[in-house]
Amino acid sequence: MAIRNIREMGDAVLNKTCKEVKEVTGRTKMLIQDMFDTMYEAQGVGLAAPQVGILKRITVIDVTGEDPILLINPVILETSGEQTGNEGCLSVPGKTGVVTRPNYVKVRAYDENLRPFEIEGTELLARAFCHEIEHLDGHLYVEKVEGELMDVEDAEE
Ligand code: ZN
């Protein structure tokens, strides 16, 4: 188990476009395991490779704590509906803001053996798919916040 340092907003690595993964090496597998460890340690529901300083199209998600999802080279195939709610990011600690996202998202991605699969999600999972995939193109949710970015404590009142 290895916890990696999470890069924070202002770090240029978070604004870069990540490269497609063409092969999964031992190093890639170690990165994926470290990403899960780092996400769980930080009590996040998703983490993208650029957040640990690696410009590869890899993201891990777990919105329940019991359903780890690995997405390699993910692409959004379909969206529908709308949800508006608070969002946060491990790279923007202590902050939250209101973002509108689709309520349903279907994704095509590759697994650890580079076999393609499709996965769909609603509500928080749909939100996580959008948020994490945007990280791979150098975007943070703060660009989409409606109104002000708030401190988490103020938002919970
Ligand atoms: Zn994030």
JSON list of C-alpha atoms in Angstrom, two decimals, residues 74-150:
[
{"chain": "A", "resi": 74, "resn": "PRO", "atom": "CA", "xyz": [-12.80, 6.31, -20.53]},
{"chain": "A", "resi": 75, "resn": "VAL", "atom": "CA", "xyz": [-15.19, 7.98, -22.98]},
{"chain": "A", "resi": 76, "resn": "ILE", "atom": "CA", "xyz": [-18.72, 9.20, -22.26]},
{"chain": "A", "resi": 77, "resn": "LEU", "atom": "CA", "xyz": [-21.10, 7.51, -24.72]},
{"chain": "A", "resi": 78, "resn": "GLU", "atom": "CA", "xyz": [-24.43, 8.79, -23.54]},
{"chain": "A", "resi": 79, "resn": "THR", "atom": "CA", "xyz": [-25.94, 11.17, -21.00]},
{"chain": "A", "resi": 80, "resn": "SER", "atom": "CA", "xyz": [-29.46, 12.12, -20.02]},
{"chain": "A", "resi": 81, "resn": "GLY", "atom": "CA", "xyz": [-31.34, 14.10, -17.43]},
{"chain": "A", "resi": 82, "resn": "GLU", "atom": "CA", "xyz": [-29.95, 16.63, -15.06]},
{"chain": "A", "resi": 83, "resn": "GLN", "atom": "CA", "xyz": [-28.93, 16.88, -11.40]},
{"chain": "A", "resi": 84, "resn": "THR", "atom": "CA", "xyz": [-27.80, 19.95, -9.49]},
{"chain": "A", "resi": 85, "resn": "GLY", "atom": "CA", "xyz": [-25.86, 19.51, -6.28]},
{"chain": "A", "resi": 86, "resn": "ASN", "atom": "CA", "xyz": [-22.71, 20.05, -4.28]},
{"chain": "A", "resi": 87, "resn": "GLU", "atom": "CA", "xyz": [-19.47, 18.75, -5.64]},
{"chain": "A", "resi": 88, "resn": "GLY", "atom": "CA", "xyz": [-15.98, 18.59, -4.20]},
{"chain": "A", "resi": 89, "resn": "CYS", "atom": "CA", "xyz": [-12.53, 17.44, -5.25]},
{"chain": "A", "resi": 90, "resn": "LEU", "atom": "CA", "xyz": [-9.52, 16.07, -3.39]},
{"chain": "A", "resi": 91, "resn": "SER", "atom": "CA", "xyz": [-7.41, 18.61, -5.30]},
{"chain": "A", "resi": 92, "resn": "VAL", "atom": "CA", "xyz": [-9.51, 21.48, -3.93]},
{"chain": "A", "resi": 93, "resn": "PRO", "atom": "CA", "xyz": [-9.52, 20.57, -0.22]},
{"chain": "A", "resi": 94, "resn": "GLY", "atom": "CA", "xyz": [-12.09, 22.06, 2.13]},
{"chain": "A", "resi": 95, "resn": "LYS", "atom": "CA", "xyz": [-14.17, 23.54, -0.69]},
{"chain": "A", "resi": 96, "resn": "THR", "atom": "CA", "xyz": [-17.44, 22.69, -2.35]},
{"chain": "A", "resi": 97, "resn": "GLY", "atom": "CA", "xyz": [-19.65, 24.22, -5.01]},
{"chain": "A", "resi": 98, "resn": "VAL", "atom": "CA", "xyz": [-22.88, 23.61, -6.85]},
{"chain": "A", "resi": 99, "resn": "VAL", "atom": "CA", "xyz": [-22.54, 21.96, -10.26]},
{"chain": "A", "resi": 100, "resn": "THR", "atom": "CA", "xyz": [-25.20, 20.73, -12.67]},
{"chain": "A", "resi": 101, "resn": "ARG", "atom": "CA", "xyz": [-24.43, 17.37, -14.27]},
{"chain": "A", "resi": 102, "resn": "PRO", "atom": "CA", "xyz": [-26.37, 14.79, -16.25]},
{"chain": "A", "resi": 103, "resn": "ASN", "atom": "CA", "xyz": [-28.29, 12.40, -14.00]},
{"chain": "A", "resi": 104, "resn": "TYR", "atom": "CA", "xyz": [-27.41, 9.38, -16.15]},
{"chain": "A", "resi": 105, "resn": "VAL", "atom": "CA", "xyz": [-24.09, 8.67, -17.83]},
{"chain": "A", "resi": 106, "resn": "LYS", "atom": "CA", "xyz": [-22.91, 5.69, -19.88]},
{"chain": "A", "resi": 107, "resn": "VAL", "atom": "CA", "xyz": [-19.16, 5.22, -20.25]},
{"chain": "A", "resi": 108, "resn": "ARG", "atom": "CA", "xyz": [-16.95, 2.99, -22.37]},
{"chain": "A", "resi": 109, "resn": "ALA", "atom": "CA", "xyz": [-13.59, 2.23, -20.85]},
{"chain": "A", "resi": 110, "resn": "TYR", "atom": "CA", "xyz": [-10.90, -0.45, -20.64]},
{"chain": "A", "resi": 111, "resn": "ASP", "atom": "CA", "xyz": [-10.05, -2.71, -17.73]},
{"chain": "A", "resi": 112, "resn": "GLU", "atom": "CA", "xyz": [-6.64, -3.67, -16.37]},
{"chain": "A", "resi": 113, "resn": "ASN", "atom": "CA", "xyz": [-6.22, -6.14, -19.23]},
{"chain": "A", "resi": 114, "resn": "LEU", "atom": "CA", "xyz": [-7.21, -3.46, -21.75]},
{"chain": "A", "resi": 115, "resn": "ARG", "atom": "CA", "xyz": [-10.48, -5.24, -22.46]},
{"chain": "A", "resi": 116, "resn": "PRO", "atom": "CA", "xyz": [-13.26, -2.80, -23.33]},
{"chain": "A", "resi": 117, "resn": "PHE", "atom": "CA", "xyz": [-16.45, -2.61, -21.25]},
{"chain": "A", "resi": 118, "resn": "GLU", "atom": "CA", "xyz": [-19.41, -0.31, -20.79]},
{"chain": "A", "resi": 119, "resn": "ILE", "atom": "CA", "xyz": [-20.72, 0.91, -17.47]},
{"chain": "A", "resi": 120, "resn": "GLU", "atom": "CA", "xyz": [-23.63, 3.15, -16.58]},
{"chain": "A", "resi": 121, "resn": "GLY", "atom": "CA", "xyz": [-24.42, 5.19, -13.53]},
{"chain": "A", "resi": 122, "resn": "THR", "atom": "CA", "xyz": [-26.96, 7.59, -12.12]},
{"chain": "A", "resi": 123, "resn": "GLU", "atom": "CA", "xyz": [-26.86, 10.30, -9.48]},
{"chain": "A", "resi": 124, "resn": "LEU", "atom": "CA", "xyz": [-23.55, 10.37, -7.57]},
{"chain": "A", "resi": 125, "resn": "LEU", "atom": "CA", "xyz": [-21.92, 7.79, -9.84]},
{"chain": "A", "resi": 126, "resn": "ALA", "atom": "CA", "xyz": [-22.93, 9.74, -12.96]},
{"chain": "A", "resi": 127, "resn": "ARG", "atom": "CA", "xyz": [-21.51, 12.87, -11.35]},
{"chain": "A", "resi": 128, "resn": "ALA", "atom": "CA", "xyz": [-18.26, 11.07, -10.52]},
{"chain": "A", "resi": 129, "resn": "PHE", "atom": "CA", "xyz": [-17.87, 9.78, -14.10]},
{"chain": "A", "resi": 130, "resn": "CYS", "atom": "CA", "xyz": [-18.16, 13.34, -15.47]},
{"chain": "A", "resi": 131, "resn": "HIS", "atom": "CA", "xyz": [-15.91, 14.87, -12.82]},
{"chain": "A", "resi": 132, "resn": "GLU", "atom": "CA", "xyz": [-13.13, 12.29, -13.14]},
{"chain": "A", "resi": 133, "resn": "ILE", "atom": "CA", "xyz": [-13.15, 12.15, -16.94]},
{"chain": "A", "resi": 134, "resn": "GLU", "atom": "CA", "xyz": [-12.84, 15.94, -17.07]},
{"chain": "A", "resi": 135, "resn": "HIS", "atom": "CA", "xyz": [-9.68, 15.68, -14.95]},
{"chain": "A", "resi": 136, "resn": "LEU", "atom": "CA", "xyz": [-8.13, 13.69, -17.82]},
{"chain": "A", "resi": 137, "resn": "ASP", "atom": "CA", "xyz": [-8.59, 16.72, -20.08]},
{"chain": "A", "resi": 138, "resn": "GLY", "atom": "CA", "xyz": [-7.17, 19.16, -17.57]},
{"chain": "A", "resi": 139, "resn": "HIS", "atom": "CA", "xyz": [-10.46, 20.50, -16.20]},
{"chain": "A", "resi": 140, "resn": "LEU", "atom": "CA", "xyz": [-11.53, 21.02, -12.60]},
{"chain": "A", "resi": 141, "resn": "TYR", "atom": "CA", "xyz": [-15.14, 21.27, -11.39]},
{"chain": "A", "resi": 142, "resn": "VAL", "atom": "CA", "xyz": [-14.51, 24.79, -10.09]},
{"chain": "A", "resi": 143, "resn": "GLU", "atom": "CA", "xyz": [-14.81, 25.98, -13.72]},
{"chain": "A", "resi": 144, "resn": "LYS", "atom": "CA", "xyz": [-18.46, 24.88, -13.66]},
{"chain": "A", "resi": 145, "resn": "VAL", "atom": "CA", "xyz": [-19.53, 26.04, -10.21]},
{"chain": "A", "resi": 146, "resn": "GLU", "atom": "CA", "xyz": [-22.76, 28.00, -10.14]},
{"chain": "A", "resi": 147, "resn": "GLY", "atom": "CA", "xyz": [-22.32, 30.91, -7.79]},
{"chain": "A", "resi": 148, "resn": "GLU", "atom": "CA", "xyz": [-19.44, 30.88, -5.32]},
{"chain": "A", "resi": 149, "resn": "LEU", "atom": "CA", "xyz": [-17.04, 28.18, -4.30]},
{"chain": "A", "resi": 150, "resn": "MET", "atom": "CA", "xyz": [-17.80, 27.67, -0.59]}
]
